[in-house]
Short mmCIF file of C-alpha atoms in Angstrom, two decimals:
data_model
loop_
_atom_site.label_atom_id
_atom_site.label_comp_id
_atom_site.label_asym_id
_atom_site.label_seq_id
_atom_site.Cartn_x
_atom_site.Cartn_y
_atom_site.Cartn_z
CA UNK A 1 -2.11 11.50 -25.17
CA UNK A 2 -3.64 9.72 -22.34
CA UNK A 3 -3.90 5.87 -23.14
CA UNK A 4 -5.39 2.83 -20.90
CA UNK A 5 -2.82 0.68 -22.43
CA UNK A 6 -0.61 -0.75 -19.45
CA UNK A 7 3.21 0.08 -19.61
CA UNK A 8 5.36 -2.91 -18.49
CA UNK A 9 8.97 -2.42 -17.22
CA UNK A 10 10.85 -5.66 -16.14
CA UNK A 11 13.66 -5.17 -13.02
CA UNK A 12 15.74 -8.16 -13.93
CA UNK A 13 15.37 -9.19 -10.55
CA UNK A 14 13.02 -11.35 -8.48
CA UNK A 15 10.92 -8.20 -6.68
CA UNK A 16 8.43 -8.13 -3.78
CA UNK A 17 8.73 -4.77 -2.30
CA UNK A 18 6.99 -1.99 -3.60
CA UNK A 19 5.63 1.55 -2.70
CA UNK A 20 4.86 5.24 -3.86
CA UNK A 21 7.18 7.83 -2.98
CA UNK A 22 4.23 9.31 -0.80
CA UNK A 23 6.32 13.29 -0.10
CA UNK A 24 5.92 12.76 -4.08
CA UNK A 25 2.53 14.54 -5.46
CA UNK A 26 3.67 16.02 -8.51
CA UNK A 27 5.61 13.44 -10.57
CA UNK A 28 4.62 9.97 -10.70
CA UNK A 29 7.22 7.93 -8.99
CA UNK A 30 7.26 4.32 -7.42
CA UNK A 31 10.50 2.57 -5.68
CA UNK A 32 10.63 -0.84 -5.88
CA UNK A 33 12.98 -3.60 -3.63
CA UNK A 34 14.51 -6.64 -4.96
CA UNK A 35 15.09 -10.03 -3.91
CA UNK A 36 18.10 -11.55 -5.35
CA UNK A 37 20.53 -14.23 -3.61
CA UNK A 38 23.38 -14.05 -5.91
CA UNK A 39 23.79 -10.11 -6.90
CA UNK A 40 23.65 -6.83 -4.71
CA UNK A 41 20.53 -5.90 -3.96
CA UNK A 42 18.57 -2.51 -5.41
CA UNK A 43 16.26 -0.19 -5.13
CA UNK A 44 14.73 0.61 -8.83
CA UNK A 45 13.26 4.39 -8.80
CA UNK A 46 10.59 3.87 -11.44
CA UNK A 47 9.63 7.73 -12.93
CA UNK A 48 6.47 7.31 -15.68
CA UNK A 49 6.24 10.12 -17.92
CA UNK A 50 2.62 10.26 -18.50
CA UNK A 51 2.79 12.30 -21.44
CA UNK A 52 5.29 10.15 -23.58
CA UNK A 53 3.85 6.59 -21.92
CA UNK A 54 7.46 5.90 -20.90
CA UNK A 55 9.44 4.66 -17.72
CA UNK A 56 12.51 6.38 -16.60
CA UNK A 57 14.95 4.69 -14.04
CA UNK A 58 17.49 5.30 -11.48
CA UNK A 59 19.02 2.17 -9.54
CA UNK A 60 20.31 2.70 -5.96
CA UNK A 61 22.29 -0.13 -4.49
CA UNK A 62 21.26 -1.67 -1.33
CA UNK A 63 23.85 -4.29 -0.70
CA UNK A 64 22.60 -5.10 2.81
CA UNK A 65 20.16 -7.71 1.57
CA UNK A 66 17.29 -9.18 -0.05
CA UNK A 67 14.95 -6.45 0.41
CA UNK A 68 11.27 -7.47 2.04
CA UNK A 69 9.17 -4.30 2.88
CA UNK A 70 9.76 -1.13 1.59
CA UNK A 71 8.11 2.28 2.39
CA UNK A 72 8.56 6.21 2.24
CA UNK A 73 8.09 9.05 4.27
CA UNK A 74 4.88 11.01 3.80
CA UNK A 75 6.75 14.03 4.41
CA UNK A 76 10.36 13.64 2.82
CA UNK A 77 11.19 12.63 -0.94
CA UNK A 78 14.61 11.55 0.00
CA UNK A 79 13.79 8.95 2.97
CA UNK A 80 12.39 5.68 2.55
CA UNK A 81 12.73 2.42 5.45
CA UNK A 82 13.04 -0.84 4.03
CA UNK A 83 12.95 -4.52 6.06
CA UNK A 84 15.61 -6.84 4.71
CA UNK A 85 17.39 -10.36 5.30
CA UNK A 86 20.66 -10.47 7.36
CA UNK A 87 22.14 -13.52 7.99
CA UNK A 88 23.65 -14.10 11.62
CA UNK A 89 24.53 -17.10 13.60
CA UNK A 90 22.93 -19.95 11.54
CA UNK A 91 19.84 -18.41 10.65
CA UNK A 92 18.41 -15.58 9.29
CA UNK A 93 17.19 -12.31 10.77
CA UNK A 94 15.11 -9.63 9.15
CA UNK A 95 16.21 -5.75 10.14
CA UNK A 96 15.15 -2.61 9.00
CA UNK A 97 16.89 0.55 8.33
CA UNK A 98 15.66 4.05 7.18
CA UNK A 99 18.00 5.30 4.42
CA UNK A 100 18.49 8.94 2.42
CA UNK A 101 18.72 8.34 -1.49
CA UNK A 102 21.31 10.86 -2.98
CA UNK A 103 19.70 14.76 -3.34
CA UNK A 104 20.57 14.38 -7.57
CA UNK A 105 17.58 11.58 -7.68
CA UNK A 106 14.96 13.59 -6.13
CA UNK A 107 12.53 14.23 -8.45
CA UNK A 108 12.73 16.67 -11.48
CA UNK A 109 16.78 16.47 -10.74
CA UNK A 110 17.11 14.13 -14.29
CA UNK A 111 16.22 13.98 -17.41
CA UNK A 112 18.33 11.13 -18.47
CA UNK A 113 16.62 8.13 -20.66
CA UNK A 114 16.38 5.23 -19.75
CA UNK A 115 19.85 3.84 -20.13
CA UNK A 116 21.35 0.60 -18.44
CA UNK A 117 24.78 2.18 -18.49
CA UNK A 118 23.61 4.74 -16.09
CA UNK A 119 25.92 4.33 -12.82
CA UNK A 120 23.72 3.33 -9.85
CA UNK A 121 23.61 5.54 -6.75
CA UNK A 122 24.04 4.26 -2.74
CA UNK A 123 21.71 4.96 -0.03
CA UNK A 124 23.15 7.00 2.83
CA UNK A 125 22.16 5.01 5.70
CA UNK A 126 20.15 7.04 8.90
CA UNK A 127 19.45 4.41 11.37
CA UNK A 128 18.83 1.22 12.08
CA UNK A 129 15.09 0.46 13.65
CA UNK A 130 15.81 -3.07 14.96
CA UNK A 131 17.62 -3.91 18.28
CA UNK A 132 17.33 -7.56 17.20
CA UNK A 133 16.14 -7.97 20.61
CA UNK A 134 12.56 -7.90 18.95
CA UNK A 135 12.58 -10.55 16.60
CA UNK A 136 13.10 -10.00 12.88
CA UNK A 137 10.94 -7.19 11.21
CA UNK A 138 7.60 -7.86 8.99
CA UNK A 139 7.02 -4.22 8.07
CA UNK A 140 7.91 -0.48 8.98
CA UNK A 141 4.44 2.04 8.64
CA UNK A 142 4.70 5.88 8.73
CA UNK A 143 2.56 8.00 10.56
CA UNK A 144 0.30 9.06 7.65
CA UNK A 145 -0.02 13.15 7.88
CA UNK A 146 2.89 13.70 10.10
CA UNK A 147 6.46 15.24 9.80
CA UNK A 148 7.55 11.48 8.81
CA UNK A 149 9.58 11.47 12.64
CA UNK A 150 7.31 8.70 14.08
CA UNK A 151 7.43 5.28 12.66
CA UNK A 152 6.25 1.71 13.88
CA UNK A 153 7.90 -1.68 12.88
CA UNK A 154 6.25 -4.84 13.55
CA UNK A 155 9.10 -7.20 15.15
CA UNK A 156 7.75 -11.04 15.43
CA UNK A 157 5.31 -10.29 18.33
CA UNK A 158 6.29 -6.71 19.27
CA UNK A 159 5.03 -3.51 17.70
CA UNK A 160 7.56 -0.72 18.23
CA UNK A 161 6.83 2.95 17.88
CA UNK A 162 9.58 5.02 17.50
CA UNK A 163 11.15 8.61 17.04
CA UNK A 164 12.91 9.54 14.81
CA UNK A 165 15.20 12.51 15.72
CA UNK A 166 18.74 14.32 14.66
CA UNK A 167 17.30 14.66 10.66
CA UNK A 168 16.17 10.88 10.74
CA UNK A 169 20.11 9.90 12.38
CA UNK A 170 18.56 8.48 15.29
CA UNK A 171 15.57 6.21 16.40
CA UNK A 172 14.44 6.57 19.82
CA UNK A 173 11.92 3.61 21.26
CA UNK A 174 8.59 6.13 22.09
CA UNK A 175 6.30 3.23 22.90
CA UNK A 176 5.95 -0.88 22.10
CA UNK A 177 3.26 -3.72 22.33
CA UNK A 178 3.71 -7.40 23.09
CA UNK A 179 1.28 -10.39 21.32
CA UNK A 180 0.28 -12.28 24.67
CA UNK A 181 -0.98 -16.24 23.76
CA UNK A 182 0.15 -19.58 22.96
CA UNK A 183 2.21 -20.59 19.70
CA UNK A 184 3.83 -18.43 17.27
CA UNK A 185 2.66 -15.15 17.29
CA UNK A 186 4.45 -13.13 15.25
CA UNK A 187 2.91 -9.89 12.47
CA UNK A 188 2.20 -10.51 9.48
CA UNK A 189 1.03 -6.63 8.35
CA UNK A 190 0.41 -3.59 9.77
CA UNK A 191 -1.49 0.26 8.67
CA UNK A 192 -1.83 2.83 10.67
CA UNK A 193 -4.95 5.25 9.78
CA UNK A 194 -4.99 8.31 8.84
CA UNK A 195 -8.21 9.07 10.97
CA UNK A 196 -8.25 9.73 14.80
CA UNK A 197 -5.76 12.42 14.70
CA UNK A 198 -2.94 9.62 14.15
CA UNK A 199 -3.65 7.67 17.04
CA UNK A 200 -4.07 3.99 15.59
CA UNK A 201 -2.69 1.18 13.94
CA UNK A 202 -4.58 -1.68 12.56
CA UNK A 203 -2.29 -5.10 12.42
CA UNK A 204 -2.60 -8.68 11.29
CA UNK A 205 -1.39 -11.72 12.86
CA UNK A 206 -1.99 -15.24 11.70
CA UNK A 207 -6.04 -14.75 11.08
CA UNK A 208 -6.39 -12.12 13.47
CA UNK A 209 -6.88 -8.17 12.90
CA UNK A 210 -6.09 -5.85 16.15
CA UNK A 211 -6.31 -2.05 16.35
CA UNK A 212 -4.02 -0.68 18.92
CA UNK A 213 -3.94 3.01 20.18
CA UNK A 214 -0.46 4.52 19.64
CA UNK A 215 -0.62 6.46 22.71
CA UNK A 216 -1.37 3.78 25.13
CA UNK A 217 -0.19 1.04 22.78
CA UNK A 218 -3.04 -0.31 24.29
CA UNK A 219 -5.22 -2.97 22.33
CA UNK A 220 -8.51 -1.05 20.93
CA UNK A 221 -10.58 -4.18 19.11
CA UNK A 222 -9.87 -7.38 17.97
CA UNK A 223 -10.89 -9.13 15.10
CA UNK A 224 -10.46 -13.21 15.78
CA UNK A 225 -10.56 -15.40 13.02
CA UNK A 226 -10.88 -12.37 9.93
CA UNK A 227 -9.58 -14.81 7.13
CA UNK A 228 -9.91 -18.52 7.42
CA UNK A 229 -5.95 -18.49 6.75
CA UNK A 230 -3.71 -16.30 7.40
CA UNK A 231 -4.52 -11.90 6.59
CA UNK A 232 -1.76 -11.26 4.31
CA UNK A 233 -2.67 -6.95 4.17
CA UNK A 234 -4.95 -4.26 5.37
CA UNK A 235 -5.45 -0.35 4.42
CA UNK A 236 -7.47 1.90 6.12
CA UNK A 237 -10.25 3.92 3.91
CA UNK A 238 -9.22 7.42 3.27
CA UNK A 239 -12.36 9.37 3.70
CA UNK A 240 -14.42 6.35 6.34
CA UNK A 241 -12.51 6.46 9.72
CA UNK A 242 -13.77 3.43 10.97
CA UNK A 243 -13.55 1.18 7.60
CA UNK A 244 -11.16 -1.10 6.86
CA UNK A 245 -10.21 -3.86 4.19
CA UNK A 246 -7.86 -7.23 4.71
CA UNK A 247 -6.91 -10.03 2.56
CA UNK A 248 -5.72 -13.29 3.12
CA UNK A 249 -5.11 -16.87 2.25
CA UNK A 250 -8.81 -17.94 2.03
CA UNK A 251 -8.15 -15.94 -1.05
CA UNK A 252 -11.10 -13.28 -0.06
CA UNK A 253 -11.03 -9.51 0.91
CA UNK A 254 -12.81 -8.54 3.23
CA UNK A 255 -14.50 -4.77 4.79
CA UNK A 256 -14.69 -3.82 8.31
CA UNK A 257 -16.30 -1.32 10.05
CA UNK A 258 -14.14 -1.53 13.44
CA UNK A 259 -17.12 0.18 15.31
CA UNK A 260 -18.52 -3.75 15.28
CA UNK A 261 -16.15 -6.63 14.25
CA UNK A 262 -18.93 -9.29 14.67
CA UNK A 263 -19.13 -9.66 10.64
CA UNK A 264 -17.25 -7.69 7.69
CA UNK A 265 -19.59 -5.44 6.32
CA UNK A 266 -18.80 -7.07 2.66
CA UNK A 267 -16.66 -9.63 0.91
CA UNK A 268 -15.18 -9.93 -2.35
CA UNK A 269 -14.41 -13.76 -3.24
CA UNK A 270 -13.00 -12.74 -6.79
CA UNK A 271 -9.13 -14.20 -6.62
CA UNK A 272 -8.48 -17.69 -6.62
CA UNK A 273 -5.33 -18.02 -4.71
CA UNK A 274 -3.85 -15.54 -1.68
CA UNK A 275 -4.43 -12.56 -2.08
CA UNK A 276 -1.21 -10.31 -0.73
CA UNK A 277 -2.13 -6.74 -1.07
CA UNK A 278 -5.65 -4.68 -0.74
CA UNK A 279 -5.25 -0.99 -1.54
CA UNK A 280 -8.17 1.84 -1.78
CA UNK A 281 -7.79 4.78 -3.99
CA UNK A 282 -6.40 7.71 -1.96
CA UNK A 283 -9.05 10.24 -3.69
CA UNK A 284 -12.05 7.73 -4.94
CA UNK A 285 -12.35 5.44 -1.75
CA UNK A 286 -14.89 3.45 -3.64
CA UNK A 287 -11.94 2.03 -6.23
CA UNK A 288 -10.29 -0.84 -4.81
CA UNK A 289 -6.83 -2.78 -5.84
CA UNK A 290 -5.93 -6.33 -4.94
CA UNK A 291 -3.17 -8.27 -6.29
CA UNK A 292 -2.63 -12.39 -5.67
CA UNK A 293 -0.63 -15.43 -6.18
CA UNK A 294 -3.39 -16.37 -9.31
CA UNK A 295 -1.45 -13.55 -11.05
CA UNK A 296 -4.39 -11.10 -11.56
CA UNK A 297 -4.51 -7.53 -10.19
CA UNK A 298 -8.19 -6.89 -9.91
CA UNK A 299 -9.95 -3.39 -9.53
CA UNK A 300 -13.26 -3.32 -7.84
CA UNK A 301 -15.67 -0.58 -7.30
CA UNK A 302 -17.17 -0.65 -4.22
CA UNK A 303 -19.41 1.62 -4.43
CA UNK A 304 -21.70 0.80 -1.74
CA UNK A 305 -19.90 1.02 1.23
CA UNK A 306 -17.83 4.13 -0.33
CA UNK A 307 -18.02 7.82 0.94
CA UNK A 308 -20.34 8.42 -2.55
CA UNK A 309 -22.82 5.58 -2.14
CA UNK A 310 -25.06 6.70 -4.61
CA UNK A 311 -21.91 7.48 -7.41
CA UNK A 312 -21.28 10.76 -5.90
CA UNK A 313 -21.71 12.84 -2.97
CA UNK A 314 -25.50 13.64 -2.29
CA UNK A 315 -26.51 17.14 -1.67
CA UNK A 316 -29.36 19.26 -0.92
CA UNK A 317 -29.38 20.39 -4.47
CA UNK A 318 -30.16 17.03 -5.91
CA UNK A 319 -32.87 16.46 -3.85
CA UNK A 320 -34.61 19.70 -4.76
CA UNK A 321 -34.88 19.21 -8.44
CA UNK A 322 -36.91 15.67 -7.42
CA UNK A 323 -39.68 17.98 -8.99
CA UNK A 324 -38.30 18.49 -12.36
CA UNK A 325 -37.20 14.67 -12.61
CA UNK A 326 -39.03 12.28 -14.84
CA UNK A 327 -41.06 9.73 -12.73
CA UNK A 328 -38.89 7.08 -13.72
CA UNK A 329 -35.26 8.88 -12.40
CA UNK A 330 -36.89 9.11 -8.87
CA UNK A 331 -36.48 5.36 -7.79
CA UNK A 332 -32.98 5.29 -9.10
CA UNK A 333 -31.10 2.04 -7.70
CA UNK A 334 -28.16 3.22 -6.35
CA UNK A 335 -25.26 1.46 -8.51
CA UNK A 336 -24.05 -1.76 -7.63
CA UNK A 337 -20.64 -3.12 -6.29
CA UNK A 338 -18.87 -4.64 -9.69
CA UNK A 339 -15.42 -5.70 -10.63
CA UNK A 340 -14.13 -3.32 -12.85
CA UNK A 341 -11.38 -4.95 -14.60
CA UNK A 342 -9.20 -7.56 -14.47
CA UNK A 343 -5.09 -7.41 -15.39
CA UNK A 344 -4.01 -10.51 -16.94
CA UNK A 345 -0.11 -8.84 -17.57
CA UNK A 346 1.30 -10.78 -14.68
CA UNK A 347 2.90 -14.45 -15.19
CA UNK A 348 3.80 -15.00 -11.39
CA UNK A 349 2.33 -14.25 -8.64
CA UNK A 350 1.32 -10.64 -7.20
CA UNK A 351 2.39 -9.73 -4.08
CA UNK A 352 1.88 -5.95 -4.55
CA UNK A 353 -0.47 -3.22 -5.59
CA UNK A 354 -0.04 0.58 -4.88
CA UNK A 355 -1.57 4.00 -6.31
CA UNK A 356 0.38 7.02 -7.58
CA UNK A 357 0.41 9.31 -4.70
CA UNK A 358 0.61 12.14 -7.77
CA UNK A 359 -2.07 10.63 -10.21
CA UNK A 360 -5.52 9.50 -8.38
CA UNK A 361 -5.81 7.38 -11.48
CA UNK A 362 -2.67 5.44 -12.05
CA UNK A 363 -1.95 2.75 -9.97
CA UNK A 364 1.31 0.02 -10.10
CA UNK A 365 1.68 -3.91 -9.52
CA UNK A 366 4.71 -5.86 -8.93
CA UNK A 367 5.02 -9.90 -9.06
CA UNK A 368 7.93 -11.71 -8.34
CA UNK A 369 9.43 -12.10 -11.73
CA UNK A 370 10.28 -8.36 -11.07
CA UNK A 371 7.86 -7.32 -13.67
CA UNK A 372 6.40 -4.07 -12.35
CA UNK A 373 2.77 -3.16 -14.52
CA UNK A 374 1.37 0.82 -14.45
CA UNK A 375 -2.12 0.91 -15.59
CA UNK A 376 -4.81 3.56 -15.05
CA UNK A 377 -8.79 3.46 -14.42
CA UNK A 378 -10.43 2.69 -17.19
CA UNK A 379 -11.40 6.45 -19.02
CA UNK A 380 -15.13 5.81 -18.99
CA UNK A 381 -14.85 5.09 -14.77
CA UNK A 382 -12.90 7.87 -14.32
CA UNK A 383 -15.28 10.37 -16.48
CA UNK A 384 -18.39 8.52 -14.87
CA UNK A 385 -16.99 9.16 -11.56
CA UNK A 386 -15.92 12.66 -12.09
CA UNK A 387 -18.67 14.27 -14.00
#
């Protein structure tokens, strides 16, 4: 029985790290990072059972260190990267490392309940992505359709793009990218789009937004002063290759069409504090996710500026039967942009959202308590949407 009651699952752990397992498009699965000083850290494998409305969970240990980032490859269940803190020589660096979780977790491999006494699993480390050469790392971003063998990592003011080769056992440096300026520049975030055969990455430092091409690592536009304060996330639309949202510190989220970076192409001023993460639907580009420090997750339907501005795709069909319309249905306002709900589960603050990568309508949100929420789109959306 399908319900749009949210399911709440609490790590135990302060937790910032979050993602899909993207290889994943058949069960719905979600790995989360934690943050703890005191205890090992882990990596919580969250399985939801859609049918029963239940969470099943597998812990794998990741004693290297509060985990930051965390991300998996679009092509293998069993890999993931994550950014975490090492301390060395009086302060404190963060690397990143691409791991293998053990073949018994992949998906389907366990039916067990979930049961605290359950042993947790290690991660087989690959590689390591960091000389520390670079600066410690703010992120690590696939390449979207590929084999998962090419990521970048955003290293204070470098962007790296690297190979992975020998089954993910070795990273070769492909390509890399220096910030050139005064001050501190260092990443903050970083997508790469799955449009233009692969070929660029959108990043944010301090207030600025800059597309890059990975085969020239060669800057392709520049967007100065995006946010008033500093852009906290971006994600590329899946079906609009030159669209593109970001959120900040001014608290707002903002569109861009990267064709012309004069002026975002919309604004949403619905969050009262930062807002750390910006996510479109993979399926419905018009469904939007944020998540902030004022502990709301809000979904938004930007319809307008979606790949079905007028609700759904128009065809020649539609405009055929004009004829057998009542008067009335002809001057139909296309719908408007409108927050679709708020989620109020969150006491702390949210510093990510993510969709299923199995379920186009099931999405997660994680705030630093280590409270992780799965809710879905509202039934009526969904069946407006669909039908």
């Amino acid at each position: 029985m399908e319900d749009d009651a949210p399911v709440i699952y609490g790590l135990e752990f302060q937790a910032r790290a979050l993602t899909p397992q993207t290889a994943e498009t058949d069960a719905i699965r979600f790995l989360v990072g934690t943050q703890s000083l005191k205890y090992d850290n882990q990596i919580h494998i969250i399985d939801f059972d859609d049918e029963n409305n239940i969470i099943n969970k597998n812990v794998l240990l990741h004693q290297v260190g509060e985990i930051w980032h965390i991300s998996a490859s679009p092509a293998d269940k069993g890999v993931l990267a994550t950014c975490y803190n090492k301390p060395s020589d009086s302060k404190v660096l963060t690397c990143a490392a691409v791991w293998r979780m053990p073949k018994e977790l992949e998906p389907g491999s366990h039916e067990s309940p979930d049961d605290s006494s359950s042993p947790a699993h290690t991660l087989e480390l690959l590689c390591h992505l960091d000389d520390t050469a670079h600066g410690s790392v703010a992120c690590v971003v696939w390449e979207p359709t590929g084999d998962g063998r090419r990521v970048i990592s955003l290293a204070d003011s470098h962007i790296l793009l690297w190979d992975l080769q020998e089954s993910s056992s070795q990273a070769v440096l492909a390509g890399s990218a220096s910030l050139e300026g005064k001050g501190q520049l260092k990443f903050t975030a970083g997508r790469w789009s799955p449009h233009h055969t692969c070929t660029q990455v959108a990043t944010a430092n301090d207030t600025t937004i800059r597309g890059w091409d990975t085969r020239s690592m060669s800057q392709i536009y520049c967007i100065e002063n995006a946010h008033g304060q500093l852009v906290r996330d971006l994600d590329f639309n899946p079906n609009k290759q030159y669209y593109l949202a970001s959120c900040g510190d001014d608290c707002k989220v903002k569109f861009w069409d990267t064709r012309n970076v004069t002026e975002p192409v919309k604004t949403l001023e619905e969050h009262s504090h930062w807002v750390w993460s910006v996510r479109y639907n993979h399926s419905h580009d018009q469904l939007v996710l944020t998540g902030s420090s004022d502990s709301r997750v809000i979904l938004s339907n930007m319809v307008s500026i979606s790949s079905e501005p007028f609700g759904h795709l128009v065809d020649d069909d539609d405009l055929s039967d004009q004829e057998e319309r009542r008067p009335e249905e002809k001057s139909q306002e296309p719908p408007q942009d409108s927050v679709i709900a708020t989620y109020e589960e969150h006491e702390d603050s949210v510093y990510a959202v993510d969709w299923s990568s199995a379920d186009p309508w099931l999405f997660a949100s994680l705030s630093y308590d280590g409270r992780l929420v799965i809710n879905r789109v509202p039934r009526a959306l969904k069946y407006h949407i669909l039908l």
